[in-house]
Short mmCIF file of C-alpha atoms in Angstrom, two decimals:
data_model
loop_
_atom_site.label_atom_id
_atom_site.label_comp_id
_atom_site.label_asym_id
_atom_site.label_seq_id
_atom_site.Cartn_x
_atom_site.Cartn_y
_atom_site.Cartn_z
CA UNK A 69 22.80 2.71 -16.72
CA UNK A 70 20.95 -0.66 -16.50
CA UNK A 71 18.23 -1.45 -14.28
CA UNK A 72 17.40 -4.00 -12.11
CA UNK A 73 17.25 -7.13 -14.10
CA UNK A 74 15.31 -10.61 -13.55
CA UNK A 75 15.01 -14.22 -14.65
CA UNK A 76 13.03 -15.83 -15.71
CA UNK A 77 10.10 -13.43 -16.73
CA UNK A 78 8.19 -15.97 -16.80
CA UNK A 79 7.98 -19.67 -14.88
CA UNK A 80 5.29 -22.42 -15.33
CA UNK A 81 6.60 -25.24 -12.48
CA UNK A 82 4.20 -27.74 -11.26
CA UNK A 83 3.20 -28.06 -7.88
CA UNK A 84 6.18 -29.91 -5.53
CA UNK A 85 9.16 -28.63 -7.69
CA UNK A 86 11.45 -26.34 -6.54
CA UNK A 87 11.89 -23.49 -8.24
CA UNK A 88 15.07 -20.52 -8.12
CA UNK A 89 14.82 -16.95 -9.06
CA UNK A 90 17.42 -14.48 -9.77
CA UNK A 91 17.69 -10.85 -9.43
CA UNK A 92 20.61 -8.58 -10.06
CA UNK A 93 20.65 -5.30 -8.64
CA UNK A 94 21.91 -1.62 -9.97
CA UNK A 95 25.68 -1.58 -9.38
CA UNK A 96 26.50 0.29 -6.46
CA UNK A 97 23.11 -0.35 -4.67
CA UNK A 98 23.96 -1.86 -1.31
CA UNK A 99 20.31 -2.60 -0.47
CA UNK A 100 18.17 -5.60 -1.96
CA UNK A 101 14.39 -6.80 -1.63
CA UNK A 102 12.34 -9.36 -2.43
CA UNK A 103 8.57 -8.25 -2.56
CA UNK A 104 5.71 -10.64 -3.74
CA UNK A 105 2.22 -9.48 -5.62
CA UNK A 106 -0.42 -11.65 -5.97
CA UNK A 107 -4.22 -10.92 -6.28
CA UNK A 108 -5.31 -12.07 -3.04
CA UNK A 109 -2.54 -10.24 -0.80
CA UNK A 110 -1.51 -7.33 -2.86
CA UNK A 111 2.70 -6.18 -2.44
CA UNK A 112 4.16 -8.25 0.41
CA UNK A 113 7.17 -7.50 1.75
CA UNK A 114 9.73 -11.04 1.93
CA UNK A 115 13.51 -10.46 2.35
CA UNK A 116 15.71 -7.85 2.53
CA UNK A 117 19.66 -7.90 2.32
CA UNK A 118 21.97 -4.99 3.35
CA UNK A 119 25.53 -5.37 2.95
CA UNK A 120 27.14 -8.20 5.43
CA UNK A 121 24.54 -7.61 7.51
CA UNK A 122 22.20 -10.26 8.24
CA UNK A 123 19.16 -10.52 5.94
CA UNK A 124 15.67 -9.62 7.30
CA UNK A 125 14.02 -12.66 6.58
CA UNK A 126 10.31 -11.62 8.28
CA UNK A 127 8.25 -11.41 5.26
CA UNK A 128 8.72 -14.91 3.93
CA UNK A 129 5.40 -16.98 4.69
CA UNK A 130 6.71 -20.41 5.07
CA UNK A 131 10.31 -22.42 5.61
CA UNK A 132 9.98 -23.30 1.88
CA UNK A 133 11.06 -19.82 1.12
CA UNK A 134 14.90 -18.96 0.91
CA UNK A 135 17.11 -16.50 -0.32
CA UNK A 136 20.92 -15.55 -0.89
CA UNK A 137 22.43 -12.50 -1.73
CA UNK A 138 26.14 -13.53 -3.30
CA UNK A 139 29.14 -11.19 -3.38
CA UNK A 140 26.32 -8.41 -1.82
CA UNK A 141 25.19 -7.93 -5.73
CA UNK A 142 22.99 -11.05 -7.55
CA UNK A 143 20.08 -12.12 -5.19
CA UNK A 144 18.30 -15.64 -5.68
CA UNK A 145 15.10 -16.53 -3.90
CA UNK A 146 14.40 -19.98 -3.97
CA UNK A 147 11.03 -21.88 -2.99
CA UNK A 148 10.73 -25.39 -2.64
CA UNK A 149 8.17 -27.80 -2.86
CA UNK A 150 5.93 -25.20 -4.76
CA UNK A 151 2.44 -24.85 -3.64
CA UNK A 152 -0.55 -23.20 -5.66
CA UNK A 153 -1.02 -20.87 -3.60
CA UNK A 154 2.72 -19.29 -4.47
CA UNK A 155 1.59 -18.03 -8.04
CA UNK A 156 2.19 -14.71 -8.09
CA UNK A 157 4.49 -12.14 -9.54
CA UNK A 158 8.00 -11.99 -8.02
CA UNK A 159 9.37 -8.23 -7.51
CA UNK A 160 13.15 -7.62 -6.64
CA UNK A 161 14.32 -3.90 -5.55
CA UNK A 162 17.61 -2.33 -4.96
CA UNK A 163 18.30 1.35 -3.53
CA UNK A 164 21.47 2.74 -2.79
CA UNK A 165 20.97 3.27 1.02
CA UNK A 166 18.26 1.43 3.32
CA UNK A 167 18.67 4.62 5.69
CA UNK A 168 15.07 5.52 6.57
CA UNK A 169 16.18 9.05 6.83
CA UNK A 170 16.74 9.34 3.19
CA UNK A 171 14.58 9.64 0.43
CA UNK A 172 16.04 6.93 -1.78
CA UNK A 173 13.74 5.18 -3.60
CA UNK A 174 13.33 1.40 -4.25
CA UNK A 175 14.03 0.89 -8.06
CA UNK A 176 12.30 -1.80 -9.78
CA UNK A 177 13.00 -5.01 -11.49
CA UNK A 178 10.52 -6.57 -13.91
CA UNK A 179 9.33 -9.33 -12.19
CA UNK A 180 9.28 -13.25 -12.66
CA UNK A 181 5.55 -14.28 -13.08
CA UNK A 182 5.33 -17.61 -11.60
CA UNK A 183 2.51 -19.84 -12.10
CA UNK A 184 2.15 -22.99 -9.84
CA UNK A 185 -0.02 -25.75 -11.75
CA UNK B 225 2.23 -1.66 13.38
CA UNK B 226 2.16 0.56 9.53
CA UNK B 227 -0.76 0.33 7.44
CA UNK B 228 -1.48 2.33 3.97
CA UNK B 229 -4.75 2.84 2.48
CA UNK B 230 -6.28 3.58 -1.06
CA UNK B 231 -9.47 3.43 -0.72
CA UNK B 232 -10.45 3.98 -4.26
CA UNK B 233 -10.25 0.84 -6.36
CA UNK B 234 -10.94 2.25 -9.22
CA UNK B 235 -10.95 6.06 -11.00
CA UNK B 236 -11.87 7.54 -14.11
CA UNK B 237 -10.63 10.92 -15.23
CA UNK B 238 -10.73 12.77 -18.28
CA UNK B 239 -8.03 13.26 -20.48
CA UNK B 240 -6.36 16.77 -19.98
CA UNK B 241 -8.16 16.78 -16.52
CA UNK B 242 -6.55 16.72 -13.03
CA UNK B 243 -7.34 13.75 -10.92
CA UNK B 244 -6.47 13.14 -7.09
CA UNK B 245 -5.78 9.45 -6.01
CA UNK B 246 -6.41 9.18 -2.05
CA UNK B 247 -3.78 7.51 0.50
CA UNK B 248 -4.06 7.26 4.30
CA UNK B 249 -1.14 5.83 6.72
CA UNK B 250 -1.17 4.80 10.35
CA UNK B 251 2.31 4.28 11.79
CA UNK B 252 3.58 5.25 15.63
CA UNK B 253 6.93 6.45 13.91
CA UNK B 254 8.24 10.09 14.10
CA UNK B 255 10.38 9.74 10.60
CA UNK B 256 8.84 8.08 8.04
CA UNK B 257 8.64 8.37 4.39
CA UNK B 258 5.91 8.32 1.97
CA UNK B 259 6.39 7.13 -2.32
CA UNK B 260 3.80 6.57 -4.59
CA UNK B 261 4.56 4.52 -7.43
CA UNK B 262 2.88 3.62 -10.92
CA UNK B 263 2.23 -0.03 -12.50
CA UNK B 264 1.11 0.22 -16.17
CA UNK B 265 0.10 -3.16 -17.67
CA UNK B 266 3.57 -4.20 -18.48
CA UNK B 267 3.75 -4.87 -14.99
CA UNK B 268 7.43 -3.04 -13.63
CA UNK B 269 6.66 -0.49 -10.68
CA UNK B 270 7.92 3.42 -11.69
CA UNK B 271 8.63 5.27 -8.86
CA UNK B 272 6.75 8.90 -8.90
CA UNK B 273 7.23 10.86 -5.65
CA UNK B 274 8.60 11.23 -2.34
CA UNK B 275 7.80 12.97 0.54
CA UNK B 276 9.30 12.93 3.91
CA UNK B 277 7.31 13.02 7.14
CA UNK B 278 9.35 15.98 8.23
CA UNK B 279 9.25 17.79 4.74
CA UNK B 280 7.19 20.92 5.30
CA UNK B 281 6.51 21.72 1.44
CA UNK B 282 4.70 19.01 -0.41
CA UNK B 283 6.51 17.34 -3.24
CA UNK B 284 6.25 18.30 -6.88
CA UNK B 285 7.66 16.44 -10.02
CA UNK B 286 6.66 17.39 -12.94
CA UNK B 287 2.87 17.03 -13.30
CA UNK B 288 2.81 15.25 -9.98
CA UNK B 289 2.18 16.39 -6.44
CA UNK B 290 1.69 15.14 -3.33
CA UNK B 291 -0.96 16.67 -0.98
CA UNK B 292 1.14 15.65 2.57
CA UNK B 293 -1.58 16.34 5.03
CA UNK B 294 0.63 14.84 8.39
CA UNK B 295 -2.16 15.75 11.29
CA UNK B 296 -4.84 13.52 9.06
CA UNK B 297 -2.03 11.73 7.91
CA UNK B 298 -3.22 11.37 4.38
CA UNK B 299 -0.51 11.71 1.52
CA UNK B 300 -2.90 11.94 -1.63
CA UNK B 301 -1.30 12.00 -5.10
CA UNK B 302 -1.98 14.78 -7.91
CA UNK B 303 -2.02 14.25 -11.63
CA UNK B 304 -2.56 17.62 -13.54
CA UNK B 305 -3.61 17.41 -16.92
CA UNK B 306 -3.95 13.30 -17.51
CA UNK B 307 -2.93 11.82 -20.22
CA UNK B 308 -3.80 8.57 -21.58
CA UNK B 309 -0.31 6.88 -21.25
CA UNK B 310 -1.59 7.74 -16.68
CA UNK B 311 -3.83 4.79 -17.25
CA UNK B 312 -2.12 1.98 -14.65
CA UNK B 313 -2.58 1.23 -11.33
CA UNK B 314 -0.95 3.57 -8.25
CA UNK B 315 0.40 2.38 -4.92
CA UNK B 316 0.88 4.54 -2.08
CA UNK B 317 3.63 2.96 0.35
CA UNK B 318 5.26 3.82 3.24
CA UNK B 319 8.91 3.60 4.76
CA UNK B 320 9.98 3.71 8.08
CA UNK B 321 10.80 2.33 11.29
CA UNK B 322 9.81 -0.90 12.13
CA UNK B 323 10.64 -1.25 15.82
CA UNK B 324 14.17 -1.54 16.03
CA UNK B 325 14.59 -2.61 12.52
CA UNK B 326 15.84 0.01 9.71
CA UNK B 327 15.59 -1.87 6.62
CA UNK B 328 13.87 0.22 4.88
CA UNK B 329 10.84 -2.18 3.22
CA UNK B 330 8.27 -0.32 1.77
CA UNK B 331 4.61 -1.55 3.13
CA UNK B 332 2.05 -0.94 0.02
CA UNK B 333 -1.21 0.02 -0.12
CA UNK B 334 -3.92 -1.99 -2.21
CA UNK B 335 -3.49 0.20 -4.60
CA UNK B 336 -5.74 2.28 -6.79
CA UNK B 337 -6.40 1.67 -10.93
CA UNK B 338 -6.80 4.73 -12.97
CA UNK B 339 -8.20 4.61 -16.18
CA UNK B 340 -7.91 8.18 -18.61
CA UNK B 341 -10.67 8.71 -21.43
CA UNK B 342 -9.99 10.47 -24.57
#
């Protein structure tokens, strides 16, 4: 079946624009991340959504950072007033069960490379 | 608080040969899991392994293992006979607790780049 999908792949915004990124999960996967890799800080951990529950929002680094999580499926994180410093590659995940008991692994989208000029 | 480390930035192995790619964890949880996953060039992260802190076999698939050593809590990765399509870069993370959270975010290591010579 399909993957974990992403737009853009790519996104050149310039620095003070707001900029929106989209991830759609597996079907069926009840679990969503956000995870951000840049040079300088390696895979961070942002947001995570689980259902209805209420999103674990302590990984994003500033107030410009949001994200929604519509209909529990497509995901969009959303950073405004873009700032150098939030180049990096964009990672989205999806797993079918955030249960730390199971061995479920995190599968994957492609990333949205953003570059901040 | 959960930390991973690779301290290897970079390895070299030869092609055909086995290589071992180190990972270390500090966490205060009972349960945890442990995933190492591979990031050729193109970029997407390909899951490889799991193993569970209360697994008592290490985990095999295929030609990779993982060497779960819990009292030096060390959870190196295995890849018998390399070949060149190995060369990418490997992150060890880790899964568990955090406090009285259970979402299940993976913290990463820095990861390690291995490159395989014909």
């Amino acid at each position: 079946g399909a993957g974990v999908s992403q737009s853009p792949s790519n996104k050149v915004t310039e620095k003070g624009k707001d900029v929106e990124l989209r991830c759609d999960p597996i079907s069926g996967h009840t679990a969503l991340y956000w995870y951000r890799q840049s040079l300088g800080q390696g895979l961070e951990f942002l947001i995570y959504f689980q259902g209805n529950s209420a999103p674990d929002k302590s990984g994003l680094p500033s107030d410009r950072f949001s994200a929604e999580r519509t209909g529990g499926s497509v995901s969009t994180l959303t950073i405004q007033r873009t700032q150098q410093e939030d180049s990096a590659v964009y990672l989205c995940a999806s797993t079918r069960s955030a249960g730390w008991t199971s061995g479920y692994e995190q599968y994957f989208g492609p990333g949205t490379r953003l570059t901040v000029t | 608080a959960q930390k991973i480390t690779q301290t290897q930035p970079g390895m070299f192995v030869q092609e055909k040969e086995a290589v071992t790619l180190d990972c270390t964890y500090d966490t205060s949880d009972q349960s945890y899991g442990l995933f190492w996953y591979k990031q050729p060039s193109s970029g997407e992260m390909i899951f490889l392994i799991y193993q569970g802190s209360y697994d008592e076999q290490n985990a095999t698939e295929g030609r990779y293992s993982l060497n779960f050593q819990k009292a030096r809590k060390s959870a190196n990765l295995v890849i018998s006979a390399s070949q060149l399509g190995d060369s990418a870069m490997y992150f060890c993370a880790m899964r568990g607790l955090d406090g009285s959270s259970n979402t299940g975010k993976l913290i990463f290591g820095q990861g390690t780049t291995l490159q395989v010579k014909p």
